[in-house]
Amino acid sequence: RQVTVQRKEKDFQGMLEYHKEDEALLIRNLVTDLKPQALAGTVPCLPAYILYMCIRHADYVNDDLKVHSLLTSTINGIKKVLKKHNDDFEMTSFWLSNTCRLLHCLKQYSGDEGFMTQNTAKQNEHCLTNFDLTEYRQVLSDLSIQIYQQLIKISEGLLQPMIVSAMLENESIQGLSGVKPTGYRKRTSSLADGDNSYCLEAIIRQMNSFHTVMCDQGLDPEIILQVFKQLFYMINAVTLNNLLLRKDVCSWSTGMQLRYNISQLEEWLRGRNLHQREVAETMEPLIQAAQLLQLKKKSPEDAEAICSLCTALSTQQIVKILNLYTPLNEFEERVTVAFIRTIQAQLQERNDPQHLLLDFKHMFPVLFPFNPSSLTMDSIHIPACLNLEFLSEV
Amino acid sequence: SAQRPRPRVLLKAPTLAEMEEMNVSEEEESP
């Protein structure tokens, strides 16, 4: 991408001055009326850097009221945009990136040595001189959590309708439909309003879109990873819950298709460099459920193999899947009661949770690790499309 | 060293919820 960073102006010290009466215009043009697409090709998180340069000038002239007022208007402006665009992934991701970047700037240039270890000498010259904005950092951190939660809600809302049909119902392995259990009508997943079936490709396309937007907007990689950990957890939970409630999908062939689908998702994670332990681990219960459907379920040795393999599934879940398991044809036997009792006996010492279904709305706590920028304020150029001519470079 | 002394004056900030309340009451006051 083209990055519009100019060579530094000779006398520009990386501060931006404005008259107090222009504050509302600044917030309107830079926050409430801004369309993220207008900044394509510019430095990611440009609004955050511009706001920091304005804060820095107010700090430089020791005007605490101006700092208070600008930060309060900024925060209220961001909240207003988020409320107006509460189903817009791109807008929400854009303001998460910028709020986090502003928070990083307030740390990086706080004068606190703990946050300055990676600063260049030039960047150290751009630190705040008069005010300690620790309390505002807390407000921005709380705001970032709110925005993150909105982002997860939007992305889950887009993905959730696809999950059951893409993970459990769609048959992409050729010839597998011939070995499905007989006697079950093909079901549509949740809604009964016509064709709402999705293939795995639809989930992958949607996740590609999320990932591209977040990367382009300069969202911190650690946060992107947490978004996908959350989304993969939801895919796991929704799929496993359906498997635990539907006899027609508890079969060898669904197990095979499911394992293939999970491996496609893992491949996607690897391709996007997101295949970290904490993300991949969220899929473990589903991987084990798919393997459980495929394993032999007859001898004591089979029982032992199942018990040692299914460590991420509770006893209740293992027993439920075995009870629901549907033979493919008349040559395959049902799982016997005796076999299920053997499994229960072997697992009785496990201290398993008592609930059968997973809480698919569970949210992992989010963390925003400090991520200083290598950009120097005096290298940042303000594009004309922002209509901020009233800002003076100092 | 190019490092500057640590900023000294702590600017007190309202919480996010307090900010929202202030913002709502300002909007109510305006015609």
Coordinates of C-alpha atoms in Angstrom, one line a residue:
Chain A
R1 CA 0.0 0.0 0.0
Q2 CA 1.0 3.6 -0.6
V3 CA 2.0 5.3 2.6
T4 CA 1.8 9.0 2.6
V5 CA 4.5 9.9 5.1
Q6 CA 6.3 13.0 4.0
R7 CA 9.9 13.9 4.7
K8 CA 9.9 16.0 7.8
E9 CA 9.4 19.7 7.5
K10 CA 12.4 21.6 8.8
D11 CA 10.7 23.4 11.7
F12 CA 7.8 21.1 12.4
Q13 CA 8.1 19.7 15.9
G14 CA 5.2 17.2 15.6
M15 CA 2.5 19.4 17.3
L16 CA -0.8 20.7 15.9
E17 CA -2.4 23.9 17.1
Y18 CA -6.0 24.9 16.7
H19 CA -8.3 27.6 18.2
K20 CA -10.6 26.5 20.9
E21 CA -13.7 27.4 18.8
D22 CA -12.5 24.9 16.1
E23 CA -12.6 21.9 18.5
A24 CA -16.1 20.9 17.4
L25 CA -15.1 21.1 13.7
L26 CA -12.0 19.0 14.4
I27 CA -14.1 16.3 16.1
R28 CA -16.7 16.4 13.3
N29 CA -14.2 16.1 10.5
L30 CA -11.8 13.7 12.2
V31 CA -14.2 11.5 14.2
T32 CA -18.0 11.7 13.8
D33 CA -18.2 12.4 10.0
L34 CA -15.1 10.5 8.9
K35 CA -15.4 7.5 6.6
P36 CA -12.6 5.0 7.0
Q37 CA -12.4 4.5 3.2
A38 CA -11.4 8.2 2.8
L39 CA -8.1 7.3 4.5
A40 CA -7.2 4.4 2.3
G41 CA -3.5 4.6 1.4
T42 CA -2.6 6.8 4.4
V43 CA -0.8 5.8 7.6
P44 CA -2.9 3.4 9.5
C45 CA -4.4 5.0 12.6
L46 CA -3.9 8.5 11.2
P47 CA -6.7 10.1 13.3
A48 CA -5.1 8.8 16.5
Y49 CA -1.7 10.4 15.6
I50 CA -3.4 13.7 14.7
L51 CA -5.3 13.8 17.9
Y52 CA -2.1 13.0 19.9
M53 CA -0.4 15.9 18.1
C54 CA -3.2 18.3 19.1
I55 CA -3.1 17.0 22.7
R56 CA 0.6 17.5 22.7
H57 CA 0.4 21.1 21.7
A58 CA -2.3 21.8 24.4
D59 CA 0.1 20.2 26.9
Y60 CA 3.1 22.2 25.5
V61 CA 1.2 25.5 26.1
N62 CA 0.2 24.2 29.6
D63 CA -3.5 24.5 28.8
D64 CA -5.2 21.8 31.0
L65 CA -8.7 22.9 30.1
K66 CA -7.9 22.4 26.4
V67 CA -6.5 18.9 27.0
H68 CA -9.6 18.0 29.1
S69 CA -12.0 19.3 26.5
L70 CA -10.3 17.7 23.5
L71 CA -10.1 14.3 25.2
T72 CA -13.7 14.4 26.4
S73 CA -15.0 15.5 23.0
T74 CA -12.9 12.8 21.3
I75 CA -14.2 10.0 23.5
N76 CA -17.8 11.2 23.2
G77 CA -17.3 11.5 19.4
I78 CA -16.0 8.0 19.1
K79 CA -18.9 6.7 21.3
K80 CA -21.4 8.5 19.0
V81 CA -19.9 7.0 15.9
L82 CA -20.0 3.5 17.4
K83 CA -23.6 3.9 18.4
K84 CA -24.6 5.1 15.0
H85 CA -22.7 2.2 13.2
N86 CA -23.3 -0.5 15.7
D87 CA -23.6 -3.2 13.0
D88 CA -20.7 -2.0 10.8
F89 CA -17.6 -4.2 11.2
E90 CA -15.3 -1.9 9.2
M91 CA -16.3 1.3 11.2
T92 CA -16.0 -0.5 14.6
S93 CA -12.7 -2.1 13.7
F94 CA -11.4 1.3 12.5
W95 CA -12.2 3.0 15.9
L96 CA -10.8 0.1 17.8
S97 CA -7.5 0.5 16.0
N98 CA -7.5 4.3 16.5
T99 CA -8.6 4.2 20.2
C100 CA -5.9 1.6 20.9
R101 CA -3.3 3.7 19.0
L102 CA -4.2 6.8 20.9
L103 CA -3.9 4.9 24.1
H104 CA -0.5 3.6 23.0
C105 CA 0.6 7.2 22.1
L106 CA -0.4 8.4 25.5
K107 CA 1.8 5.7 27.0
Q108 CA 4.7 6.0 24.6
Y109 CA 4.9 9.7 25.0
S110 CA 3.9 9.9 28.7
G111 CA 7.5 10.4 29.9
D112 CA 7.2 7.2 31.9
E113 CA 10.4 5.4 31.3
G114 CA 8.7 2.0 31.3
F115 CA 7.0 2.9 28.1
M116 CA 10.0 4.6 26.4
T117 CA 12.4 1.7 26.1
Q118 CA 11.9 1.5 22.3
N119 CA 11.7 5.2 21.6
T120 CA 14.2 7.0 19.4
A121 CA 15.8 10.2 20.8
K122 CA 13.6 12.1 18.4
Q123 CA 10.5 10.4 19.8
N124 CA 11.6 11.2 23.4
E125 CA 11.5 14.9 22.3
H126 CA 7.8 14.4 21.6
C127 CA 6.8 13.4 25.1
L128 CA 4.2 15.3 27.1
T129 CA 5.8 17.9 29.3
N130 CA 3.2 19.2 31.7
F131 CA 0.4 16.8 32.3
D132 CA 0.1 13.2 33.5
L133 CA -2.8 11.6 31.5
T134 CA -2.9 8.3 33.4
E135 CA -6.6 8.7 34.2
Y136 CA -7.5 9.4 30.6
R137 CA -5.6 6.3 29.6
Q138 CA -7.9 4.3 31.9
V139 CA -10.9 5.8 30.1
L140 CA -9.5 5.0 26.7
S141 CA -8.7 1.5 27.9
D142 CA -12.4 1.1 29.1
L143 CA -13.6 2.5 25.8
S144 CA -11.4 0.0 23.8
I145 CA -13.0 -2.9 25.7
Q146 CA -16.4 -1.6 24.8
I147 CA -15.4 -1.3 21.1
Y148 CA -13.8 -4.7 21.1
Q149 CA -17.1 -6.2 22.5
Q150 CA -19.1 -4.4 19.8
L151 CA -16.6 -5.8 17.1
I152 CA -17.1 -9.4 18.5
K153 CA -20.8 -9.0 18.6
I154 CA -20.9 -7.9 14.9
S155 CA -18.6 -10.6 13.7
E156 CA -20.4 -13.3 15.6
G157 CA -23.7 -12.1 14.2
L158 CA -22.3 -12.5 10.7
L159 CA -20.7 -15.9 11.2
Q160 CA -23.3 -17.6 13.4
P161 CA -26.0 -18.3 10.8
M162 CA -23.4 -20.1 8.7
I163 CA -21.9 -22.4 11.3
V164 CA -24.3 -25.4 11.5
S165 CA -24.8 -25.9 7.8
A166 CA -21.1 -25.2 6.9
M167 CA -19.6 -27.4 9.6
L168 CA -22.1 -30.2 10.0
E169 CA -24.5 -30.4 7.0
N170 CA -22.6 -29.4 3.9
E171 CA -20.9 -32.4 2.2
S172 CA -17.8 -31.4 0.4
I173 CA -16.1 -34.8 0.5
Q174 CA -17.1 -36.7 -2.7
G175 CA -18.9 -40.0 -2.2
L176 CA -19.6 -39.4 1.5
S177 CA -23.3 -38.9 1.0
G178 CA -23.6 -42.5 0.0
V179 CA -22.5 -43.6 3.4
K180 CA -24.8 -41.4 5.5
P181 CA -27.1 -43.0 8.0
T182 CA -30.4 -44.0 6.4
G183 CA -33.8 -42.9 7.7
Y184 CA -33.0 -39.2 8.3
R185 CA -34.4 -36.4 6.3
K186 CA -31.9 -33.7 5.4
R187 CA -32.4 -30.9 7.8
T188 CA -31.7 -27.3 7.5
S189 CA -30.0 -25.9 10.5
S190 CA -31.8 -23.2 12.4
L191 CA -34.1 -21.1 10.3
A192 CA -36.8 -22.6 8.2
D193 CA -37.0 -19.8 5.6
G194 CA -35.8 -21.4 2.5
D195 CA -32.2 -21.8 1.3
N196 CA -30.0 -20.8 4.1
S197 CA -27.3 -23.4 3.7
Y198 CA -23.7 -22.4 3.6
C199 CA -20.5 -24.2 2.7
L200 CA -17.2 -23.9 4.6
E201 CA -15.9 -21.6 1.9
A202 CA -18.5 -19.0 3.1
I203 CA -17.1 -19.0 6.6
I204 CA -13.5 -18.7 5.2
R205 CA -14.5 -15.8 2.9
Q206 CA -16.1 -14.0 5.9
M207 CA -13.0 -14.5 8.0
N208 CA -10.7 -13.4 5.2
S209 CA -12.8 -10.2 5.0
F210 CA -12.5 -9.6 8.8
H211 CA -8.8 -10.2 8.7
T212 CA -8.1 -8.0 5.7
V213 CA -10.0 -5.1 7.2
M214 CA -8.3 -5.3 10.6
C215 CA -4.8 -5.6 9.1
D216 CA -5.4 -2.7 6.7
Q217 CA -6.6 -0.6 9.6
G218 CA -3.5 -1.3 11.6
L219 CA -5.2 -3.1 14.5
D220 CA -2.6 -4.6 16.8
P221 CA -1.7 -8.2 15.8
E222 CA -2.3 -9.3 19.4
I223 CA -5.9 -8.0 19.3
I224 CA -6.5 -9.6 15.9
L225 CA -5.4 -12.9 17.4
Q226 CA -7.9 -12.4 20.3
V227 CA -10.7 -11.7 17.8
F228 CA -10.0 -15.0 16.0
K229 CA -9.6 -16.9 19.3
Q230 CA -13.1 -15.7 20.2
L231 CA -14.6 -16.5 16.8
F232 CA -13.0 -20.0 16.7
Y233 CA -14.3 -20.6 20.2
M234 CA -17.8 -19.7 19.0
I235 CA -17.5 -22.0 15.9
N236 CA -16.5 -24.8 18.2
A237 CA -19.3 -24.2 20.7
V238 CA -22.1 -23.8 18.2
T239 CA -21.0 -26.9 16.2
L240 CA -20.4 -29.1 19.2
N241 CA -23.8 -28.1 20.8
N242 CA -25.6 -29.1 17.6
L243 CA -23.7 -32.3 17.4
L244 CA -24.7 -33.1 21.0
L245 CA -28.4 -32.5 20.2
R246 CA -28.8 -34.1 16.8
K247 CA -28.8 -37.8 16.2
D248 CA -28.7 -37.4 12.4
V249 CA -25.2 -35.9 12.5
C250 CA -23.7 -38.3 15.0
S251 CA -22.3 -40.7 12.4
W252 CA -19.0 -41.8 11.0
S253 CA -19.5 -39.8 7.8
T254 CA -20.2 -36.6 9.6
G255 CA -17.2 -37.2 11.8
M256 CA -15.0 -37.5 8.7
Q257 CA -16.5 -34.4 7.1
L258 CA -16.2 -32.4 10.3
R259 CA -12.5 -33.4 10.7
Y260 CA -11.9 -32.3 7.1
N261 CA -13.7 -28.9 7.8
I262 CA -11.7 -28.3 10.9
S263 CA -8.4 -29.0 9.1
Q264 CA -9.5 -26.5 6.4
L265 CA -10.0 -23.9 9.2
E266 CA -6.6 -24.8 10.7
E267 CA -5.0 -24.4 7.3
W268 CA -6.6 -21.0 7.0
L269 CA -5.2 -20.0 10.4
R270 CA -1.7 -21.1 9.2
G271 CA -2.1 -19.2 6.0
R272 CA -2.9 -16.0 7.8
N273 CA -0.1 -16.6 10.4
L274 CA -2.7 -17.0 13.2
H275 CA -2.1 -20.6 14.1
Q276 CA -1.1 -19.9 17.7
R277 CA -1.8 -22.3 20.5
E278 CA -4.5 -20.3 22.2
V279 CA -6.5 -20.0 19.0
A280 CA -6.1 -23.6 17.8
E281 CA -6.9 -24.9 21.3
T282 CA -10.4 -23.6 21.1
M283 CA -11.2 -26.2 18.5
E284 CA -9.9 -29.1 20.5
P285 CA -13.3 -30.3 21.8
L286 CA -14.7 -30.4 18.3
I287 CA -11.6 -32.2 16.9
Q288 CA -12.0 -34.9 19.6
A289 CA -15.8 -35.2 18.9
A290 CA -15.0 -35.7 15.2
Q291 CA -12.4 -38.4 16.1
L292 CA -14.9 -40.0 18.6
L293 CA -17.4 -40.4 15.8
Q294 CA -14.7 -42.2 13.7
L295 CA -13.1 -44.5 16.3
K296 CA -14.1 -48.1 16.8
K297 CA -16.5 -48.4 19.7
K298 CA -16.6 -52.1 20.6
S299 CA -13.7 -53.6 22.7
P300 CA -12.3 -52.6 26.1
E301 CA -9.2 -51.4 24.2
D302 CA -11.4 -49.1 22.1
A303 CA -12.9 -47.7 25.3
E304 CA -9.4 -47.1 26.7
A305 CA -8.4 -45.3 23.4
I306 CA -11.5 -43.1 23.6
C307 CA -10.9 -42.2 27.2
S308 CA -7.2 -41.3 26.6
L309 CA -8.1 -39.3 23.4
C310 CA -11.1 -37.3 24.6
T311 CA -9.6 -35.1 27.3
A312 CA -11.2 -31.9 26.1
L313 CA -14.7 -33.5 26.2
S314 CA -16.6 -34.1 29.5
T315 CA -17.8 -37.6 30.4
Q316 CA -21.3 -36.3 29.9
Q317 CA -20.5 -35.2 26.3
I318 CA -18.7 -38.4 25.4
V319 CA -21.6 -40.5 26.7
K320 CA -24.1 -38.4 24.9
I321 CA -22.3 -38.7 21.5
L322 CA -22.0 -42.5 22.0
N323 CA -25.7 -42.7 22.8
L324 CA -26.6 -40.6 19.8
Y325 CA -24.2 -42.5 17.5
T326 CA -26.0 -43.8 14.5
P327 CA -24.7 -46.7 12.5
L328 CA -24.2 -46.2 8.8
N329 CA -25.9 -49.3 7.7
E330 CA -27.1 -52.7 8.8
F331 CA -23.4 -54.0 8.9
E332 CA -22.3 -51.5 11.6
E333 CA -23.5 -52.2 15.1
R334 CA -25.0 -49.7 17.5
V335 CA -22.8 -48.7 20.5
T336 CA -23.7 -51.2 23.2
V337 CA -24.9 -50.2 26.7
A338 CA -22.1 -52.3 28.1
F339 CA -19.5 -50.3 26.2
I340 CA -20.9 -47.0 27.4
R341 CA -20.8 -48.3 31.0
T342 CA -17.1 -49.2 30.5
I343 CA -16.4 -45.7 29.4
Q344 CA -18.3 -44.2 32.4
A345 CA -16.5 -46.4 34.8
Q346 CA -13.1 -45.4 33.4
L347 CA -13.9 -41.7 33.5
Q348 CA -15.6 -41.6 36.9
E349 CA -12.6 -40.1 38.6
R350 CA -12.6 -37.1 36.2
N351 CA -13.8 -33.9 37.8
D352 CA -15.8 -32.8 34.8
P353 CA -18.1 -29.8 34.5
Q354 CA -21.8 -30.9 35.0
H355 CA -23.2 -29.1 31.9
L356 CA -23.6 -30.8 28.6
L357 CA -23.6 -27.8 26.3
L358 CA -21.0 -25.1 25.9
D359 CA -21.8 -21.5 26.5
F360 CA -21.4 -20.2 23.0
K361 CA -21.8 -16.6 24.2
H362 CA -18.8 -16.9 26.6
M363 CA -16.3 -14.1 26.1
F364 CA -12.6 -14.4 26.9
P365 CA -11.2 -11.3 28.7
V366 CA -9.4 -9.1 26.2
L367 CA -5.9 -7.6 26.7
F368 CA -4.4 -4.7 24.9
P369 CA -0.6 -5.1 25.2
F370 CA 1.4 -1.9 24.8
N371 CA 2.5 -1.6 21.2
P372 CA 4.7 1.5 20.6
S373 CA 4.9 2.9 17.1
S374 CA 8.1 3.5 15.2
L375 CA 6.6 6.5 13.4
T376 CA 7.8 9.9 14.4
M377 CA 5.1 12.6 14.8
D378 CA 6.9 15.2 12.6
S379 CA 6.9 12.7 9.6
I380 CA 3.1 12.5 9.5
H381 CA 1.3 14.3 6.7
I382 CA -2.4 15.4 7.0
P383 CA -4.2 14.7 3.7
A384 CA -6.4 17.5 2.3
C385 CA -9.4 15.2 2.2
L386 CA -9.7 15.5 6.0
N387 CA -10.5 19.2 5.7
L388 CA -8.3 20.1 8.7
E389 CA -6.7 23.2 7.2
F390 CA -7.4 25.1 10.4
L391 CA -4.8 23.0 12.2
S392 CA -1.4 24.7 12.2
E393 CA 1.8 22.7 12.3
V394 CA 4.1 23.7 15.2
Chain B
S1 CA 20.1 12.3 27.7
A2 CA 17.2 13.5 25.5
Q3 CA 14.7 12.2 28.1
R4 CA 12.5 14.8 29.7
P5 CA 11.3 14.9 33.3
R6 CA 8.2 13.0 34.0
P7 CA 5.0 15.1 33.7
R8 CA 3.9 16.2 37.1
V9 CA 0.3 17.5 37.0
L10 CA -2.2 14.7 37.0
L11 CA -5.3 15.6 35.0
K12 CA -8.3 14.1 36.7
A13 CA -10.6 12.4 34.3
P14 CA -14.3 11.3 34.8
T15 CA -15.0 7.7 34.2
L16 CA -16.5 6.6 30.9
A17 CA -20.0 6.3 32.5
E18 CA -19.7 9.8 34.1
M19 CA -18.6 11.2 30.7
E20 CA -21.7 9.6 29.1
E21 CA -24.0 11.1 31.8
M22 CA -22.5 14.6 31.3
N23 CA -22.9 14.2 27.5
V24 CA -26.5 13.2 27.8
S25 CA -27.4 16.1 30.1
E26 CA -25.6 18.5 27.7
E27 CA -27.6 17.2 24.8
E28 CA -30.9 17.5 26.9
E29 CA -30.1 21.1 27.7
S30 CA -29.4 22.1 24.1
P31 CA -32.5 23.0 22.1

